[in-house]
Coordinates of C-alpha atoms in Angstrom, one line a residue:
X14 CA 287.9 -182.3 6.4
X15 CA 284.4 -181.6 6.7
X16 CA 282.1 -184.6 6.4
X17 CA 278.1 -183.9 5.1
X18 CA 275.6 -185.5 7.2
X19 CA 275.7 -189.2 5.7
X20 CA 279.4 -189.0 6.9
X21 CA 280.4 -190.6 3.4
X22 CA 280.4 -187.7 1.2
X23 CA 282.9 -184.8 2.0
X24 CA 281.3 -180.7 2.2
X25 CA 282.9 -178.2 0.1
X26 CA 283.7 -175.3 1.4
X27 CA 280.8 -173.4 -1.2
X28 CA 277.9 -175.6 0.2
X29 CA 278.1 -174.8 3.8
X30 CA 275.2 -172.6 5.2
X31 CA 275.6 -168.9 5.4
X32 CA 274.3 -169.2 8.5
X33 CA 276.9 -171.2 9.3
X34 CA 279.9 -168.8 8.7
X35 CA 281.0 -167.3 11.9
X36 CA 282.4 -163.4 12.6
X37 CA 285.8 -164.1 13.5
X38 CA 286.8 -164.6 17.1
X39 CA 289.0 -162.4 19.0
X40 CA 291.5 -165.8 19.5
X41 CA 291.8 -165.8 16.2
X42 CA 293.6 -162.5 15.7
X43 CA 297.6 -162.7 16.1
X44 CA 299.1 -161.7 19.4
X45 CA 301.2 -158.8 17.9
X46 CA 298.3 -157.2 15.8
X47 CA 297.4 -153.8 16.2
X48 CA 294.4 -153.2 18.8
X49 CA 293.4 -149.8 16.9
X50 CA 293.1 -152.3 13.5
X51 CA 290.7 -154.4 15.8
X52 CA 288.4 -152.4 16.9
X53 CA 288.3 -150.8 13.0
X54 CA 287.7 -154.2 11.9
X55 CA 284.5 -155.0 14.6
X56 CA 283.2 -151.3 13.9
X57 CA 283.2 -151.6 9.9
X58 CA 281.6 -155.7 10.4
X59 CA 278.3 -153.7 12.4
X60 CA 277.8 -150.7 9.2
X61 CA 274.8 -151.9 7.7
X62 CA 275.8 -152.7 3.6
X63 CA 273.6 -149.8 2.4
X64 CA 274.9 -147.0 4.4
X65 CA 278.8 -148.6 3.2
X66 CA 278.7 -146.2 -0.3
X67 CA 277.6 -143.1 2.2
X68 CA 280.0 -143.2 4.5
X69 CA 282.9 -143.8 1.8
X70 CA 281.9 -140.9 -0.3
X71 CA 281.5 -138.5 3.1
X72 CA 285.3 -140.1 3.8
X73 CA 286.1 -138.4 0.7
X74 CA 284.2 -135.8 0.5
X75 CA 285.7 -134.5 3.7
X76 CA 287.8 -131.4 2.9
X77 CA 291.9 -131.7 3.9
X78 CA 292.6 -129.4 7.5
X79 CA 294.3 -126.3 6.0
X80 CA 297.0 -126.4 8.9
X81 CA 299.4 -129.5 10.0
X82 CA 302.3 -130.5 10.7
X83 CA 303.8 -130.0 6.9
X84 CA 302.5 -126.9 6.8
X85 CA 304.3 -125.6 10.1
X86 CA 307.3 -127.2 9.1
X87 CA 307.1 -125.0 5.7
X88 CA 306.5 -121.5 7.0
X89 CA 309.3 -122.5 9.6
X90 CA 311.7 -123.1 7.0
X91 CA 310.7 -120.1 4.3
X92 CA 308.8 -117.7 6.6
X93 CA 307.1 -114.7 5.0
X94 CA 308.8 -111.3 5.5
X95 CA 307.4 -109.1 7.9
X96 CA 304.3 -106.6 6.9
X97 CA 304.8 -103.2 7.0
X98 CA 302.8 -101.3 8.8
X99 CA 300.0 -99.3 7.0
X100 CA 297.6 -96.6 7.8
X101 CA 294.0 -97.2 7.6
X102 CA 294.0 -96.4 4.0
X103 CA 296.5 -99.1 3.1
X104 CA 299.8 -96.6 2.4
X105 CA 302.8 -98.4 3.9
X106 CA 304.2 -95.6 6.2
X107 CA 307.4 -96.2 8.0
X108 CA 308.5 -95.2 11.0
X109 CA 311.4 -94.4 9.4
X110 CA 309.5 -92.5 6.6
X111 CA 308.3 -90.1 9.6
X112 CA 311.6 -89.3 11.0
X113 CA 313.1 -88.5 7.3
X114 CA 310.2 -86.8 6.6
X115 CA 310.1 -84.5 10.0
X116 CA 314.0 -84.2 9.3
X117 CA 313.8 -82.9 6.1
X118 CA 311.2 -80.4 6.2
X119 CA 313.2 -78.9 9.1
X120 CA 316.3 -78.4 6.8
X121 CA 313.7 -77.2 4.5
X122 CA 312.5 -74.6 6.8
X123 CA 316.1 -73.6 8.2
X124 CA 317.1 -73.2 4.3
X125 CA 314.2 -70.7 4.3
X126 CA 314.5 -68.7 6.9
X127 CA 317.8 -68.2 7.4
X128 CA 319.6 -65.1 6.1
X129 CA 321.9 -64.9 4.4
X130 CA 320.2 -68.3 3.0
X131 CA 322.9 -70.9 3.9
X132 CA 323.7 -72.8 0.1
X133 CA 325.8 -75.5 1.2
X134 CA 322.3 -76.7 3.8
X135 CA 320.7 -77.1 -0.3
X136 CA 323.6 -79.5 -0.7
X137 CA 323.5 -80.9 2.9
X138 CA 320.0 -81.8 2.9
X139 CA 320.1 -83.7 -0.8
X140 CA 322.8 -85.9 0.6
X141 CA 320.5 -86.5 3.7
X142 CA 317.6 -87.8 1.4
X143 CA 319.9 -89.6 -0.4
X144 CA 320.7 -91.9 2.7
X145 CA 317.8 -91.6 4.4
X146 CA 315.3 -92.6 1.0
X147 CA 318.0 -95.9 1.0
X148 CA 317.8 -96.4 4.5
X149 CA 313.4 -96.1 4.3
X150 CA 313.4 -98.8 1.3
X151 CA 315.9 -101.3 2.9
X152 CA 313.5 -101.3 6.3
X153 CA 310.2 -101.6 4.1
X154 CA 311.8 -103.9 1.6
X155 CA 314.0 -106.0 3.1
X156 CA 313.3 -109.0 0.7
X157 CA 313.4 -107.1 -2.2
X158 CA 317.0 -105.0 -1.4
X159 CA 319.3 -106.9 1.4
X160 CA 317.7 -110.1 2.2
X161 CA 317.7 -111.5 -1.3
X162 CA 321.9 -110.0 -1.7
X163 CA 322.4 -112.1 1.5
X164 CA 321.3 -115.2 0.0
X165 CA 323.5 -115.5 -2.4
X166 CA 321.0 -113.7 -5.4
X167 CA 320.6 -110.8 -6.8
X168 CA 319.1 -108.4 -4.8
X169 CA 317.6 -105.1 -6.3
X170 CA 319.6 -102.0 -6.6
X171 CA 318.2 -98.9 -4.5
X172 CA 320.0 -96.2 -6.3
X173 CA 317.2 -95.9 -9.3
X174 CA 314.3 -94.9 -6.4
X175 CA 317.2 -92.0 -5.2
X176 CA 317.5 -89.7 -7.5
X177 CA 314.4 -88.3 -7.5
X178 CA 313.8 -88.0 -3.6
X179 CA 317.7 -86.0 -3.7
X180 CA 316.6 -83.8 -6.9
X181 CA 313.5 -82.8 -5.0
X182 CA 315.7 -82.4 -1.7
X183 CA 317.9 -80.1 -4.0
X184 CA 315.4 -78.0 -6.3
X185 CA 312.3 -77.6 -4.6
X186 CA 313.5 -75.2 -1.5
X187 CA 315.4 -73.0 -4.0
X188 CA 312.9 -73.1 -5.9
X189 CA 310.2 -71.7 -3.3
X190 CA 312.6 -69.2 -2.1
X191 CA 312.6 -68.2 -5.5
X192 CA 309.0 -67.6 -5.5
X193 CA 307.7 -67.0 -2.2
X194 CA 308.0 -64.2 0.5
X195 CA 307.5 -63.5 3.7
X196 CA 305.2 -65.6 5.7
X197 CA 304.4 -68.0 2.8
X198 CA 307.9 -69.1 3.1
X199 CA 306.9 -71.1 6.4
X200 CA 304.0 -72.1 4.6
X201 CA 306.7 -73.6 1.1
X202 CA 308.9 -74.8 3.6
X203 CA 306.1 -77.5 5.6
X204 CA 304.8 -78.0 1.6
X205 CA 308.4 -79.2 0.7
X206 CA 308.5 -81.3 3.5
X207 CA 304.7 -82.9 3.1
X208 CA 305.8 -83.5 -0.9
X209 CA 309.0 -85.2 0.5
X210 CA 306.9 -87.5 2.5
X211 CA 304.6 -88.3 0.4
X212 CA 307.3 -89.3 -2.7
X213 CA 309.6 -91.4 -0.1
X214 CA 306.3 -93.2 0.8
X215 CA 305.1 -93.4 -3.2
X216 CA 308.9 -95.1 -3.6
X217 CA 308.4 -98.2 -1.1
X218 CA 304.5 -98.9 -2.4
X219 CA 306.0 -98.8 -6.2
X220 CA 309.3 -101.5 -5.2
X221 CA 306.8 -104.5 -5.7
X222 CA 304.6 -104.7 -8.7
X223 CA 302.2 -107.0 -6.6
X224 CA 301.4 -104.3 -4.3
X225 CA 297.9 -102.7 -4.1
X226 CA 299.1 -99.0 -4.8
X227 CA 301.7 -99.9 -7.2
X228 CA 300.0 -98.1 -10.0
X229 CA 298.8 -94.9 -7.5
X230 CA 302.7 -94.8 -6.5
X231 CA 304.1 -94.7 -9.6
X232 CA 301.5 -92.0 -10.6
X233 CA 302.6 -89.5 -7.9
X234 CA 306.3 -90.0 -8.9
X235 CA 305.6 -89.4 -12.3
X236 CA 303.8 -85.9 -11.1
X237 CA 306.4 -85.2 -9.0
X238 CA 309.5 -85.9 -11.4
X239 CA 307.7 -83.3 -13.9
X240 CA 307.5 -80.9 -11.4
X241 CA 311.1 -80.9 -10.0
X242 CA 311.6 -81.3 -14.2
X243 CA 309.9 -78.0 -14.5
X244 CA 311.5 -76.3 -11.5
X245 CA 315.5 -77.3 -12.6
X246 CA 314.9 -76.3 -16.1
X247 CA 313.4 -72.7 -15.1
X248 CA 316.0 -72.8 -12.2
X249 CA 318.9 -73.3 -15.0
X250 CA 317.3 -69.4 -16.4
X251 CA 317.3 -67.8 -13.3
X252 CA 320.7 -68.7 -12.3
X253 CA 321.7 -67.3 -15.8
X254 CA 324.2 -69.8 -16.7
X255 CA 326.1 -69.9 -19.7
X256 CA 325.0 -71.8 -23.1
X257 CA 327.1 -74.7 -22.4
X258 CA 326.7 -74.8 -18.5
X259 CA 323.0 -75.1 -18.9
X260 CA 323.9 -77.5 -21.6
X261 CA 325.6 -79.7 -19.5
X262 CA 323.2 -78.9 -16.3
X263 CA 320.0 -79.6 -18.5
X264 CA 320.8 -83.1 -20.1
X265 CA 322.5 -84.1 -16.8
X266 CA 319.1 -83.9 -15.1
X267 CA 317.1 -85.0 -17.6
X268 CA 319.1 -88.3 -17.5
X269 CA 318.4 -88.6 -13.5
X270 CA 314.8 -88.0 -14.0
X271 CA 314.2 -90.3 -17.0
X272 CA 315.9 -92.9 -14.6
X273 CA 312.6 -92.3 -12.7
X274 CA 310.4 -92.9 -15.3
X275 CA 311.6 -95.6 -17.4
X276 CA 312.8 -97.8 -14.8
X277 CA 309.7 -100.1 -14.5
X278 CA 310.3 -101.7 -18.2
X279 CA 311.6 -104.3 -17.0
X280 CA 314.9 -104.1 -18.5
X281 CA 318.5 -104.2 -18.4
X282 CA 319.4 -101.2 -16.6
X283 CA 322.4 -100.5 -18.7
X284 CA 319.5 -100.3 -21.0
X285 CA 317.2 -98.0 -19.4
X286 CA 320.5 -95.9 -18.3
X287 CA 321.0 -96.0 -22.0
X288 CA 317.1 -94.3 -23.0
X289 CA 318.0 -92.1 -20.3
X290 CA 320.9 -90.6 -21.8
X291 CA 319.0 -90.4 -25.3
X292 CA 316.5 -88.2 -23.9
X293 CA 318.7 -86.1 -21.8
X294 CA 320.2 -85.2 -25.4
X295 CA 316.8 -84.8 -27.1
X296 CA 316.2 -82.2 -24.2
X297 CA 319.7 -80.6 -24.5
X298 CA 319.3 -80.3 -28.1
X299 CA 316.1 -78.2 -27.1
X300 CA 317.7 -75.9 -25.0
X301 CA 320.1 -74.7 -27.7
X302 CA 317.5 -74.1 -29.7
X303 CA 315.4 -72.4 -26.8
X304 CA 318.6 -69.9 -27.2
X305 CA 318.0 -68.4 -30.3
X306 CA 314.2 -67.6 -29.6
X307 CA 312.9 -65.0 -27.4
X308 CA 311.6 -67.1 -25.2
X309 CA 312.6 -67.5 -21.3
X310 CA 311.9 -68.1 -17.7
X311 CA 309.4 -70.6 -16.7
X312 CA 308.0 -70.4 -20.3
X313 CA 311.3 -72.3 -22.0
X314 CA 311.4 -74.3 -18.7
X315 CA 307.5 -75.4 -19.5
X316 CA 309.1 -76.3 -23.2
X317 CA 311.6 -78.0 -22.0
X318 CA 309.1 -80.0 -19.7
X319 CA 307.1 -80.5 -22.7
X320 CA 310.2 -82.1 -24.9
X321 CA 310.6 -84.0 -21.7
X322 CA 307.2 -85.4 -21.3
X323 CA 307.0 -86.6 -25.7
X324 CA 310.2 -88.4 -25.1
X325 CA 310.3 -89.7 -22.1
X326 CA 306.3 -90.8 -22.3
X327 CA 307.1 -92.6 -25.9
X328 CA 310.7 -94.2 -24.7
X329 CA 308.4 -95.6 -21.8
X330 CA 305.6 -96.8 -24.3
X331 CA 308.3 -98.6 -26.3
X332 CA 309.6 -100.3 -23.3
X333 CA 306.5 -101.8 -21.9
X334 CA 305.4 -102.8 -25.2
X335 CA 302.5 -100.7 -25.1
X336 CA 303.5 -98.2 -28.6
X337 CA 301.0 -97.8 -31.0
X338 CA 300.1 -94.7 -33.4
X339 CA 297.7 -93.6 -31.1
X340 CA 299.9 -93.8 -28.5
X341 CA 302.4 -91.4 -30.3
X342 CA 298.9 -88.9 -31.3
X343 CA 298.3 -89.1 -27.6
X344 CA 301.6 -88.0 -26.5
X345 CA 302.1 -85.7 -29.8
X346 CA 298.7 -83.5 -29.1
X347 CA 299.6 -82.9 -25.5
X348 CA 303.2 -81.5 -26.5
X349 CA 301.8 -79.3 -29.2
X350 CA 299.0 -78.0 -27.0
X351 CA 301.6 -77.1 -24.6
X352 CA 303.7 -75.3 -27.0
X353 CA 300.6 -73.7 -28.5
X354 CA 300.1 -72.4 -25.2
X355 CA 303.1 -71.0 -23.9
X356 CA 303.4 -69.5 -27.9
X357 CA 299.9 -67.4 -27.1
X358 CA 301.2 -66.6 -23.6
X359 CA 304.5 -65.5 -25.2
X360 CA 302.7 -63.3 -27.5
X361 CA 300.2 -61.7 -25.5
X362 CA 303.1 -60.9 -22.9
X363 CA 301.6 -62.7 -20.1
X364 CA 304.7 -64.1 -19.0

């Protein structure tokens, strides 16, 4: 106990001096304390008390490093997939896009050239795209086909981004050597091969609806599925099959290339298979009527495109939940300007 200075009256601990209170000595720390704690202890007694609030608020203020050790940890246990390697314009091309690509338009130019013109090399080279277009999306989109199968989900299906790279394999050198002679054969055959290229490419960008050129891929498949569309349904005239062969042929192929179209709705795909198969009827119907008018050739293959284009464009509408009426005027003018004009070409016997 402290005693005051009459030695009578004992000091509180409240009236001694301020000047009297000591810093702690370093004796007075424990033996096991931490010396980092010390020296944090001597170096925060010395901070003047106005610049205390400034250096707490810079303390806080102070962003968190973007990198550490959590964060390694993380990308080591769920590591992003691989990049695929894009030209200078951002289109991922493959190396294996390439090779199917130089592959193809060499069967394309061997179907042309050759006489008599080989048919079963038609047949060989569909089945070529076939596995080569699934073998180009499973190297591009691993996490999106195989990986996510392997992991115990449910990993996407490739056989809806096929049938349009085989139909094109299949249609589009019969159909040049249907239309082109001599030297502009060559000419077809490398065109076949570049439109090949540029679909199988269009496929990959459109498997991931984040991707930059999603909406630019699915654009060029759309084109491109109306053109095949245009070239099987003038192709099912030229090989002058019978009413119910071209029946059969017509709504077959109009199911496989509706597949095309209406499989980003995000559906069931018993579902979309199911819209498919509607308008491969609408289109069949269309043909039988196409029978009784004197209309043929590429003109009832532009008609047919036309019936195509309405149904397939409003089953699409329907399943992105983007119909409205002036969706349906939209689609509806475009068919009956079509019609209109293969009806004046019809009459002025331009084709």
């Amino acid at each position: 106990m402290t005693t005051g200075d009459d030695g009578l009256r004992p000091r509180g601990r409240d009236e001694r001096p301020a000047s009297d209170v000591d810093a702690p000595a370093a004796s007075d720390i424990e033996p096991g304390a931490d010396e980092a704690t010390s020296t944090l202890v001597d170096a925060a007694s010395d901070v003047p008390a106005d610049d205390a609030d400034e250096l707490d608020a810079s303390i806080v203020a102070e962003p968190e490093p973007e990198t550490g050790p959590l964060a390694s940890t993380w990308d080591a246990l769920d590591p992003a997939p691989p990049e695929v390697p894009r030209s200078r314009f951002g289109v991922p091309v493959t190396v294996e896009a390439v090779i199917l690509t130089a592959i193809m338009t060499i069967a394309f130019e061997l179907f042309l050239l050759i006489e008599p013109t080989p048919r079963w090399l038609a047949l060989f080279a569909a089945l070529i795209a076939a596995l080569g277009t699934d073998g180009v999306l499973r190297a591009a989109r691993r996490s999106a086909f195989d990986d996510a199968a392997g992991a115990g989900g449910i990993g996407a299906d490739t056989t809806p981004y096929l049938f349009l790279p085989t139909l094109l394999a299949l249609t589009v050198p019969v159909f040049a050597e249907y239309n082109a002679q001599g030297y502009w054969t060559i000419v077809a055959g490398l065109g076949a091969g570049l439109l090949f290229g540029v679909v199988v490419v269009a496929e990959v960008a459109s498997v991931r609806a984040t991707d930059p050129l999603q909406g630019a891929a699915r654009f060029i498949a759309a084109a491109a599925t109306y053109l095949v569309g245009f070239s099987l349904f003038s192709l099912a005239y030229a090989f002058d099959l019978g009413l119910t062969a071209a029946l059969v042929a017509v709504a077959a192929l109009s199911v496989l290339l509706a597949v095309e179209l209406l499989r980003d709705g995000a559906i069931d795909p018993l579902e979309t298979l199911l819209f498919a198969g509607i308008a491969g009827l609408v289109v069949a119907q269309a043909r039988w009527v196409l029978q009784f008018m004197p209309i043929d050739s590429y003109l009832a293959g532009l008609t047919l495109l036309l019936v195509f284009y309405f149904v397939t464009g409003l089953m699409h509408s329907y399943m992105t939940r983007h119909l409205s009426t002036s969706v349906v005027l939209q689609y509806a003018a475009v068919a009956i300007v079509g019609v209109a004009m293969v009806i004046g070409a019809r009459v002025a016997g331009i084709a």
